[in-house]
Tab-separated table of C-alpha atoms in Angstrom:
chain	number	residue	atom	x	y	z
A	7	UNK	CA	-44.981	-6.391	71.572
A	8	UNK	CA	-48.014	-7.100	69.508
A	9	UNK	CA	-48.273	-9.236	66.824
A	10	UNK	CA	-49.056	-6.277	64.269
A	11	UNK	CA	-45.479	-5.336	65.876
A	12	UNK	CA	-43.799	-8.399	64.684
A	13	UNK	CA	-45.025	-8.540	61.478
A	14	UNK	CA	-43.623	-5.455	61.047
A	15	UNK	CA	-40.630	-6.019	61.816
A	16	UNK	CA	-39.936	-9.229	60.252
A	17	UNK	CA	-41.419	-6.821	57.383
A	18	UNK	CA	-38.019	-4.235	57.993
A	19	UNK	CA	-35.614	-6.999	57.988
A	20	UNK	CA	-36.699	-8.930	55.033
A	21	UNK	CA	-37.018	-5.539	53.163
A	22	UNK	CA	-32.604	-5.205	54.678
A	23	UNK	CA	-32.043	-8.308	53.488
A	24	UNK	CA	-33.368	-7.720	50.048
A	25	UNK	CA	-31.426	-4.575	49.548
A	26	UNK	CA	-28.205	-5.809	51.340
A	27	UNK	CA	-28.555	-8.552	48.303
A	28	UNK	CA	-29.554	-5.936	45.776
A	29	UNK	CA	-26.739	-3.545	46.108
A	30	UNK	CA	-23.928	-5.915	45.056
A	31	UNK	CA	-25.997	-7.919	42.314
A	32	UNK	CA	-26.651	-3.994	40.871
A	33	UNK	CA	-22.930	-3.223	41.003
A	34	UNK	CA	-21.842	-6.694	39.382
A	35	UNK	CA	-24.580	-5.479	36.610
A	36	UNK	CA	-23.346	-1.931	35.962
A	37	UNK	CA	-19.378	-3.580	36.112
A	38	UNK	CA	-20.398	-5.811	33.537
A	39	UNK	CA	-22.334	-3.278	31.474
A	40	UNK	CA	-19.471	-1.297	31.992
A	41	UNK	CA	-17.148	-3.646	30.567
A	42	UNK	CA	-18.458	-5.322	28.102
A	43	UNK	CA	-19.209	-1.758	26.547
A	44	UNK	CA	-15.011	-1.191	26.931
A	45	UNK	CA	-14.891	-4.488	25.705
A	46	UNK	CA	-17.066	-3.529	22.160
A	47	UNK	CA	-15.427	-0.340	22.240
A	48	UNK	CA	-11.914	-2.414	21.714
A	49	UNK	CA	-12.894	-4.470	19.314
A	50	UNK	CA	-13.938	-1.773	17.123
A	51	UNK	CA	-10.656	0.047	17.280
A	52	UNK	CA	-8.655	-3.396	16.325
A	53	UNK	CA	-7.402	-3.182	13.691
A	54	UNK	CA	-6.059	-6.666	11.560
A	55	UNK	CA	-3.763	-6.813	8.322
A	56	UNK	CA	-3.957	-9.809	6.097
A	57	UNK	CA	-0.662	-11.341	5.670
A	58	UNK	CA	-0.320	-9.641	2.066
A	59	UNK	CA	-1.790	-6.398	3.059
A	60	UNK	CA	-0.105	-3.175	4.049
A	61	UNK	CA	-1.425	-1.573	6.919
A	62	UNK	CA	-1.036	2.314	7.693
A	63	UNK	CA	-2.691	4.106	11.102
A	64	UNK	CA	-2.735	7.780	10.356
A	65	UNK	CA	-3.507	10.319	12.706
A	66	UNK	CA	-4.495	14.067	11.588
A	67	UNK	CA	-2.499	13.471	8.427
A	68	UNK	CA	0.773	11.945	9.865
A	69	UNK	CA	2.200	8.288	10.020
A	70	UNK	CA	2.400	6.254	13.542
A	71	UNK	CA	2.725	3.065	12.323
A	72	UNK	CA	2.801	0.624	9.297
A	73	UNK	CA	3.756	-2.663	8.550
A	74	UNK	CA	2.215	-5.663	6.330
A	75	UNK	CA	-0.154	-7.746	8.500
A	76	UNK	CA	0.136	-5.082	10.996
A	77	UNK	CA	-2.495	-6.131	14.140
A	78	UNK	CA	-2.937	-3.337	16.888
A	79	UNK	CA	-5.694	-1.509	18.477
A	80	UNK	CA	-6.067	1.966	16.959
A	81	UNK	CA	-6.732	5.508	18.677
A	82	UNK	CA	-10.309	6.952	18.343
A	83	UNK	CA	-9.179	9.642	16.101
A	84	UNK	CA	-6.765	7.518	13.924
A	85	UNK	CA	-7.345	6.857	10.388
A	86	UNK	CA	-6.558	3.408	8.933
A	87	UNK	CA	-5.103	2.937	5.537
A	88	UNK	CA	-5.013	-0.543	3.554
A	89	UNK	CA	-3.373	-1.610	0.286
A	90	UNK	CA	-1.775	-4.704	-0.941
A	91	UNK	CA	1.910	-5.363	-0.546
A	92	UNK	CA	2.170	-7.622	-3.645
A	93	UNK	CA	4.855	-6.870	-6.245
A	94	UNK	CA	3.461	-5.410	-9.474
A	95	UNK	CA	4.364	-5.650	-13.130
A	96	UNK	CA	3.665	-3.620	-16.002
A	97	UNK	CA	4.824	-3.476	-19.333
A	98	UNK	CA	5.968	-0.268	-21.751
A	99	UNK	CA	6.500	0.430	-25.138
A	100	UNK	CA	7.689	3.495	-26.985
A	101	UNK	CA	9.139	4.577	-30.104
A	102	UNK	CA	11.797	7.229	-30.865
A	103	UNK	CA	13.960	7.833	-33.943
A	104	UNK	CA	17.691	6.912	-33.884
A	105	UNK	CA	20.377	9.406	-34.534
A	106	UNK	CA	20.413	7.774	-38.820
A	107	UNK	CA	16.936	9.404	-38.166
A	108	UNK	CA	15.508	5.392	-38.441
A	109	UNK	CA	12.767	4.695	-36.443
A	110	UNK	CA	13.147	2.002	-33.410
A	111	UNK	CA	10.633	0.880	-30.628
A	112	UNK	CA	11.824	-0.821	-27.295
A	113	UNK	CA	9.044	-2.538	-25.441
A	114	UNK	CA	9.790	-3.691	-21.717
A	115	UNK	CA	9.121	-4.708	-18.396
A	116	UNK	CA	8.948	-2.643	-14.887
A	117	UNK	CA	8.644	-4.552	-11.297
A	118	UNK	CA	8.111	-2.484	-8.655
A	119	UNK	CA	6.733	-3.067	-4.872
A	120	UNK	CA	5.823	-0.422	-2.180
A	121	UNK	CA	9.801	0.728	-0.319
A	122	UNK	CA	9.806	-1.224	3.351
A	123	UNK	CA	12.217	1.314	4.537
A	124	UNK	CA	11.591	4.661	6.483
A	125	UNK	CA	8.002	5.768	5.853
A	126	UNK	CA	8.080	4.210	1.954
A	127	UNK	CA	4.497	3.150	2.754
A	128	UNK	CA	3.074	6.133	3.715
A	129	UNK	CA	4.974	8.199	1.164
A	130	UNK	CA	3.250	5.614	-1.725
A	131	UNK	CA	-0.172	5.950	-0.287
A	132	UNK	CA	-0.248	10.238	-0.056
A	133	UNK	CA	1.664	10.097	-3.796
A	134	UNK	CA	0.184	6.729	-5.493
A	135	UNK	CA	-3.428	7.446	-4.990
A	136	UNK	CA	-6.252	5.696	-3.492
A	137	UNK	CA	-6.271	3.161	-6.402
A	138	UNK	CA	-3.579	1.601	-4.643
A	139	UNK	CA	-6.021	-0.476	-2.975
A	140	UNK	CA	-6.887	-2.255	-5.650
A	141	UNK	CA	-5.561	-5.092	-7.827
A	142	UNK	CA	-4.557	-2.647	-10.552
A	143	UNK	CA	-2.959	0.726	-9.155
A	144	UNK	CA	-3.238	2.662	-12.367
A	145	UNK	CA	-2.020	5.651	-11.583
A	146	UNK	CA	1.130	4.081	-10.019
A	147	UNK	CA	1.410	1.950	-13.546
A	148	UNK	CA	0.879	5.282	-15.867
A	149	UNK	CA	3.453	7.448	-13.920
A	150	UNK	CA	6.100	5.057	-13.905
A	151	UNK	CA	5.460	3.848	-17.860
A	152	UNK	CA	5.214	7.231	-18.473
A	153	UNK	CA	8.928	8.167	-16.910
A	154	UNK	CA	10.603	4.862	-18.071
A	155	UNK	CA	9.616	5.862	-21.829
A	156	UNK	CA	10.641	8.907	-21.885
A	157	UNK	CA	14.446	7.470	-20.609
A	158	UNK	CA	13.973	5.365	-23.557
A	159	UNK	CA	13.051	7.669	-25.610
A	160	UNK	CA	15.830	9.906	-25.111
A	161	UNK	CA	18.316	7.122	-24.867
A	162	UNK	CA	17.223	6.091	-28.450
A	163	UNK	CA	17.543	9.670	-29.574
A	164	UNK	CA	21.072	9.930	-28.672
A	165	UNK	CA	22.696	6.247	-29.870
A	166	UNK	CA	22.525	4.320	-32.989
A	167	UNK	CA	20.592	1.442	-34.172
A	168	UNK	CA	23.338	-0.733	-33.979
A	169	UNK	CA	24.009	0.624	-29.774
A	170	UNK	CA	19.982	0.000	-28.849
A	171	UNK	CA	20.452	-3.610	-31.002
A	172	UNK	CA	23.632	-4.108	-28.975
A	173	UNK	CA	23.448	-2.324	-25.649
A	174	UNK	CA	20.300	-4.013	-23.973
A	175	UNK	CA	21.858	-3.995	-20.765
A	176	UNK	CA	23.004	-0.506	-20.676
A	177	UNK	CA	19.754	0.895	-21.728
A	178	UNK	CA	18.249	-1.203	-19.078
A	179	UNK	CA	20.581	-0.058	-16.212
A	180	UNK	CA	19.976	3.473	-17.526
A	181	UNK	CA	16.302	3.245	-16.541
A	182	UNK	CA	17.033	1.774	-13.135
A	183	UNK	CA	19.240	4.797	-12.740
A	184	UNK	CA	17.097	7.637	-13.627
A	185	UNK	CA	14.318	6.003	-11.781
A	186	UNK	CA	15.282	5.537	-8.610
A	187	UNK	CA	15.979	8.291	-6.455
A	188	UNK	CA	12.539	9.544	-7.778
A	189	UNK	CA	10.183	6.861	-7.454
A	190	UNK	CA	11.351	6.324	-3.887
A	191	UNK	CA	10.473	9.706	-3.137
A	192	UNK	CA	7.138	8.344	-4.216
A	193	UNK	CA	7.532	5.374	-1.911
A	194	UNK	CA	8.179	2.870	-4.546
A	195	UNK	CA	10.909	0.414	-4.601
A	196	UNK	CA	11.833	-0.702	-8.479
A	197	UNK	CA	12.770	-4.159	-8.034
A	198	UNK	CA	13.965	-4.393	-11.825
A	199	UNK	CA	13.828	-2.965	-14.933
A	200	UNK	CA	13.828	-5.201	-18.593
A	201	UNK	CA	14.109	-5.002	-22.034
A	202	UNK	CA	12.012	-7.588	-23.679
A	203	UNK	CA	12.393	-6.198	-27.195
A	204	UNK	CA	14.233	-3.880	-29.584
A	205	UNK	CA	12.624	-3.555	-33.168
A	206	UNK	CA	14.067	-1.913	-35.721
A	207	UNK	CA	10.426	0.381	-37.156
A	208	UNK	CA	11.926	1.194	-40.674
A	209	UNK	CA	11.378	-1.232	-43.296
A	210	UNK	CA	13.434	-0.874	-45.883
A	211	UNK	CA	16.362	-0.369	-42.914
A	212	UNK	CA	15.299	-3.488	-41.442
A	213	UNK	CA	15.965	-5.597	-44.637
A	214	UNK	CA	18.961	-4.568	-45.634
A	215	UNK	CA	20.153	-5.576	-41.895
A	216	UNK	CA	18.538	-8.999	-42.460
A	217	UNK	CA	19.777	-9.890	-45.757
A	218	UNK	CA	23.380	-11.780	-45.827
Protein backbone atom coordinates (compact mmCIF):
# COMPACT_ATOMS: atom_id res chain seq x y z
CA UNK A 1 0.00 0.00 0.00
CA UNK A 2 1.43 3.35 -0.84
CA UNK A 3 1.47 6.17 1.13
CA UNK A 4 -0.88 8.20 -1.37
CA UNK A 5 -3.03 4.95 -0.35
CA UNK A 6 -3.07 5.73 3.25
CA UNK A 7 -3.73 9.10 3.12
CA UNK A 8 -6.58 8.25 1.45
CA UNK A 9 -7.92 6.27 3.49
CA UNK A 10 -7.40 7.87 6.71
CA UNK A 11 -9.12 10.60 4.31
CA UNK A 12 -12.54 7.99 4.03
CA UNK A 13 -12.66 7.36 7.64
CA UNK A 14 -12.31 10.77 9.01
CA UNK A 15 -14.87 11.91 6.32
CA UNK A 16 -17.30 8.45 8.32
CA UNK A 17 -16.56 9.77 11.33
CA UNK A 18 -17.67 13.26 10.58
CA UNK A 19 -20.95 12.20 9.18
CA UNK A 20 -21.58 9.35 11.75
CA UNK A 21 -21.32 12.63 14.21
CA UNK A 22 -23.32 14.80 11.86
CA UNK A 23 -26.38 12.74 11.45
CA UNK A 24 -27.49 12.74 15.11
CA UNK A 25 -26.33 16.45 15.96
CA UNK A 26 -28.75 17.29 12.59
CA UNK A 27 -31.63 15.27 14.03
CA UNK A 28 -31.25 16.78 17.70
CA UNK A 29 -31.42 20.25 15.55
CA UNK A 30 -34.53 19.58 13.44
CA UNK A 31 -36.23 17.86 16.99
CA UNK A 32 -35.58 20.97 18.60
CA UNK A 33 -36.67 23.20 15.73
CA UNK A 34 -39.44 21.04 15.65
CA UNK A 35 -40.42 21.59 19.07
CA UNK A 36 -39.82 24.64 20.04
CA UNK A 37 -42.03 25.69 16.92
CA UNK A 38 -45.00 23.26 18.77
CA UNK A 39 -43.87 24.86 21.69
CA UNK A 40 -44.66 28.77 20.18
CA UNK A 41 -47.48 27.34 18.49
CA UNK A 42 -48.98 26.50 22.23
CA UNK A 43 -48.36 29.41 23.68
CA UNK A 44 -50.21 31.30 21.20
CA UNK A 45 -53.35 29.28 21.54
CA UNK A 46 -53.28 29.77 25.60
CA UNK A 47 -55.54 31.41 26.50
CA UNK A 48 -55.57 33.24 30.39
CA UNK A 49 -58.63 34.96 32.24
CA UNK A 50 -57.94 37.51 34.89
CA UNK A 51 -59.54 36.59 38.05
CA UNK A 52 -62.47 39.22 37.35
CA UNK A 53 -62.77 38.48 33.74
CA UNK A 54 -65.20 36.24 31.92
CA UNK A 55 -63.78 34.11 29.48
CA UNK A 56 -65.80 32.55 26.42
CA UNK A 57 -64.00 30.07 23.56
CA UNK A 58 -66.35 30.07 20.64
CA UNK A 59 -66.07 27.95 17.81
CA UNK A 60 -68.01 28.70 14.35
CA UNK A 61 -70.58 30.59 16.40
CA UNK A 62 -71.26 28.07 19.28
CA UNK A 63 -70.14 27.92 23.05
CA UNK A 64 -67.43 25.17 24.33
CA UNK A 65 -66.50 26.64 27.28
CA UNK A 66 -66.69 29.65 29.73
CA UNK A 67 -65.89 30.44 33.05
CA UNK A 68 -64.29 33.63 34.94
CA UNK A 69 -60.48 33.26 35.01
CA UNK A 70 -60.92 30.49 32.65
CA UNK A 71 -57.02 29.22 31.60
CA UNK A 72 -56.91 26.56 28.69
CA UNK A 73 -55.27 26.17 25.43
CA UNK A 74 -57.67 27.02 22.60
CA UNK A 75 -58.33 25.22 19.10
CA UNK A 76 -56.86 26.94 15.96
CA UNK A 77 -60.20 27.85 14.71
CA UNK A 78 -61.73 28.96 18.10
CA UNK A 79 -62.71 32.40 18.80
CA UNK A 80 -62.06 33.91 22.25
CA UNK A 81 -64.45 36.22 23.92
CA UNK A 82 -63.56 38.52 27.09
CA UNK A 83 -65.69 40.75 29.33
CA UNK A 84 -65.67 41.61 32.92
CA UNK A 85 -67.61 39.64 35.47
CA UNK A 86 -68.06 42.59 37.89
CA UNK A 87 -71.57 43.42 39.15
CA UNK A 88 -73.00 46.60 37.62
CA UNK A 89 -75.27 49.36 38.83
CA UNK A 90 -77.32 51.80 37.17
CA UNK A 91 -79.82 54.09 38.17
CA UNK A 92 -83.54 55.04 36.53
CA UNK A 93 -85.94 57.58 36.73
CA UNK A 94 -89.33 58.05 35.15
CA UNK A 95 -92.43 59.85 35.51
CA UNK A 96 -96.06 58.76 34.95
CA UNK A 97 -99.37 60.28 36.10
CA UNK A 98 -101.36 58.62 38.94
CA UNK A 99 -104.87 57.45 38.50
CA UNK A 100 -106.09 61.42 40.45
CA UNK A 101 -104.31 62.21 37.07
CA UNK A 102 -101.27 63.86 39.58
CA UNK A 103 -98.06 63.56 38.33
CA UNK A 104 -95.35 61.26 40.32
CA UNK A 105 -91.67 60.26 39.44
CA UNK A 106 -89.91 57.14 41.04
CA UNK A 107 -86.18 57.17 40.62
CA UNK A 108 -84.23 53.82 41.46
CA UNK A 109 -81.59 51.46 41.46
CA UNK A 110 -80.89 48.15 39.19
CA UNK A 111 -77.88 45.55 40.08
CA UNK A 112 -77.36 43.15 37.73
CA UNK A 113 -74.26 40.65 36.91
CA UNK A 114 -73.78 38.29 33.87
CA UNK A 115 -76.19 34.59 34.91
CA UNK A 116 -73.32 31.78 36.00
CA UNK A 117 -75.77 29.15 35.12
CA UNK A 118 -76.23 27.17 31.77
CA UNK A 119 -74.72 29.21 28.94
CA UNK A 120 -75.83 32.82 30.79
CA UNK A 121 -72.43 34.02 29.53
CA UNK A 122 -72.63 33.33 26.16
CA UNK A 123 -76.30 34.25 25.90
CA UNK A 124 -75.13 38.02 27.44
CA UNK A 125 -72.29 38.35 25.04
CA UNK A 126 -74.48 37.41 21.47
CA UNK A 127 -77.53 39.75 23.18
CA UNK A 128 -75.51 42.52 25.33
CA UNK A 129 -73.21 43.67 22.64
CA UNK A 130 -69.60 44.04 22.28
CA UNK A 131 -69.62 47.02 24.73
CA UNK A 132 -69.73 44.51 27.28
CA UNK A 133 -66.11 44.61 27.37
CA UNK A 134 -65.86 47.65 28.70
CA UNK A 135 -66.26 49.41 32.06
CA UNK A 136 -69.62 50.83 31.01
CA UNK A 137 -71.87 48.26 28.96
CA UNK A 138 -74.32 50.80 27.67
CA UNK A 139 -76.40 49.01 25.81
CA UNK A 140 -76.91 46.45 28.64
CA UNK A 141 -77.65 49.74 31.02
CA UNK A 142 -80.26 51.39 28.33
CA UNK A 143 -82.24 48.09 27.74
CA UNK A 144 -82.71 47.26 31.18
CA UNK A 145 -83.55 51.19 32.35
CA UNK A 146 -85.54 51.22 29.54
CA UNK A 147 -87.81 47.94 30.64
CA UNK A 148 -87.69 48.74 34.44
CA UNK A 149 -89.41 52.27 33.59
CA UNK A 150 -91.81 51.27 31.69
CA UNK A 151 -92.97 48.63 34.82
CA UNK A 152 -92.94 51.77 36.68
CA UNK A 153 -94.58 53.56 34.57
CA UNK A 154 -97.45 51.41 34.24
CA UNK A 155 -97.48 50.52 37.87
CA UNK A 156 -97.93 54.31 38.59
CA UNK A 157 -100.66 54.48 36.01
CA UNK A 158 -102.75 51.98 37.66
CA UNK A 159 -102.42 52.91 41.74
CA UNK A 160 -102.77 56.02 43.64
CA UNK A 161 -100.46 58.48 45.07
CA UNK A 162 -101.03 57.41 48.36
CA UNK A 163 -100.17 53.22 47.05
CA UNK A 164 -96.65 54.45 45.17
CA UNK A 165 -96.03 56.74 48.67
CA UNK A 166 -96.92 53.57 50.58
CA UNK A 167 -96.15 50.47 48.57
CA UNK A 168 -92.27 50.83 47.94
CA UNK A 169 -91.77 47.32 48.36
CA UNK A 170 -94.42 46.07 46.15
CA UNK A 171 -93.50 48.26 43.32
CA UNK A 172 -90.03 47.08 43.82
CA UNK A 173 -90.84 43.29 43.80
CA UNK A 174 -93.01 44.07 40.77
CA UNK A 175 -89.91 45.01 38.75
CA UNK A 176 -87.93 42.00 39.89
CA UNK A 177 -90.90 40.06 38.61
CA UNK A 178 -91.44 41.33 35.21
CA UNK A 179 -87.76 41.35 34.73
CA UNK A 180 -86.60 38.25 35.21
CA UNK A 181 -87.53 35.56 33.06
CA UNK A 182 -86.54 38.11 30.29
CA UNK A 183 -83.31 39.44 31.11
CA UNK A 184 -82.06 35.91 31.71
CA UNK A 185 -82.96 35.07 28.36
CA UNK A 186 -80.48 37.83 27.74
CA UNK A 187 -77.99 36.19 30.07
CA UNK A 188 -78.34 38.61 32.84
CA UNK A 189 -78.86 37.81 36.38
CA UNK A 190 -80.77 40.91 38.34
CA UNK A 191 -79.29 40.71 41.63
CA UNK A 192 -81.83 43.45 43.02
CA UNK A 193 -84.04 45.93 42.20
CA UNK A 194 -84.60 49.49 44.53
CA UNK A 195 -86.59 52.28 45.00
CA UNK A 196 -84.55 55.16 46.16
CA UNK A 197 -87.29 57.76 45.73
CA UNK A 198 -90.98 58.52 45.20
CA UNK A 199 -91.82 62.31 44.53
CA UNK A 200 -94.95 63.52 44.35
CA UNK A 201 -94.45 66.07 40.63
CA UNK A 202 -97.64 68.24 41.30
CA UNK A 203 -97.21 71.20 43.33
CA UNK A 204 -100.07 72.39 44.55
CA UNK A 205 -100.88 68.35 45.37
CA UNK A 206 -97.72 68.15 47.12
CA UNK A 207 -98.58 70.97 49.65
CA UNK A 208 -101.66 70.22 50.64
CA UNK A 209 -100.08 66.61 51.61
CA UNK A 210 -97.39 68.49 53.57
CA UNK A 211 -99.35 70.90 55.45
CA UNK A 212 -100.78 69.59 59.03
Amino acid sequence: MTENDTVAQDAIATSRLLWDAFIPLAVIAVVYVALRSLFEQMMKLRVTGKANEWVLILNNGNLKMAGVGLSCVRGPFDQVAKFPSAVNRVKFSTEQVTKEMQGVQVEGMLVWSIMRTEDGPFRAFRNLGEDLTTGDPRTANDSLTSMASAIVRSAIANSTISQMLREREDLRVQIRKNMADVVQGWGVWLETVEITDVQIKSGSLFKDMQAP
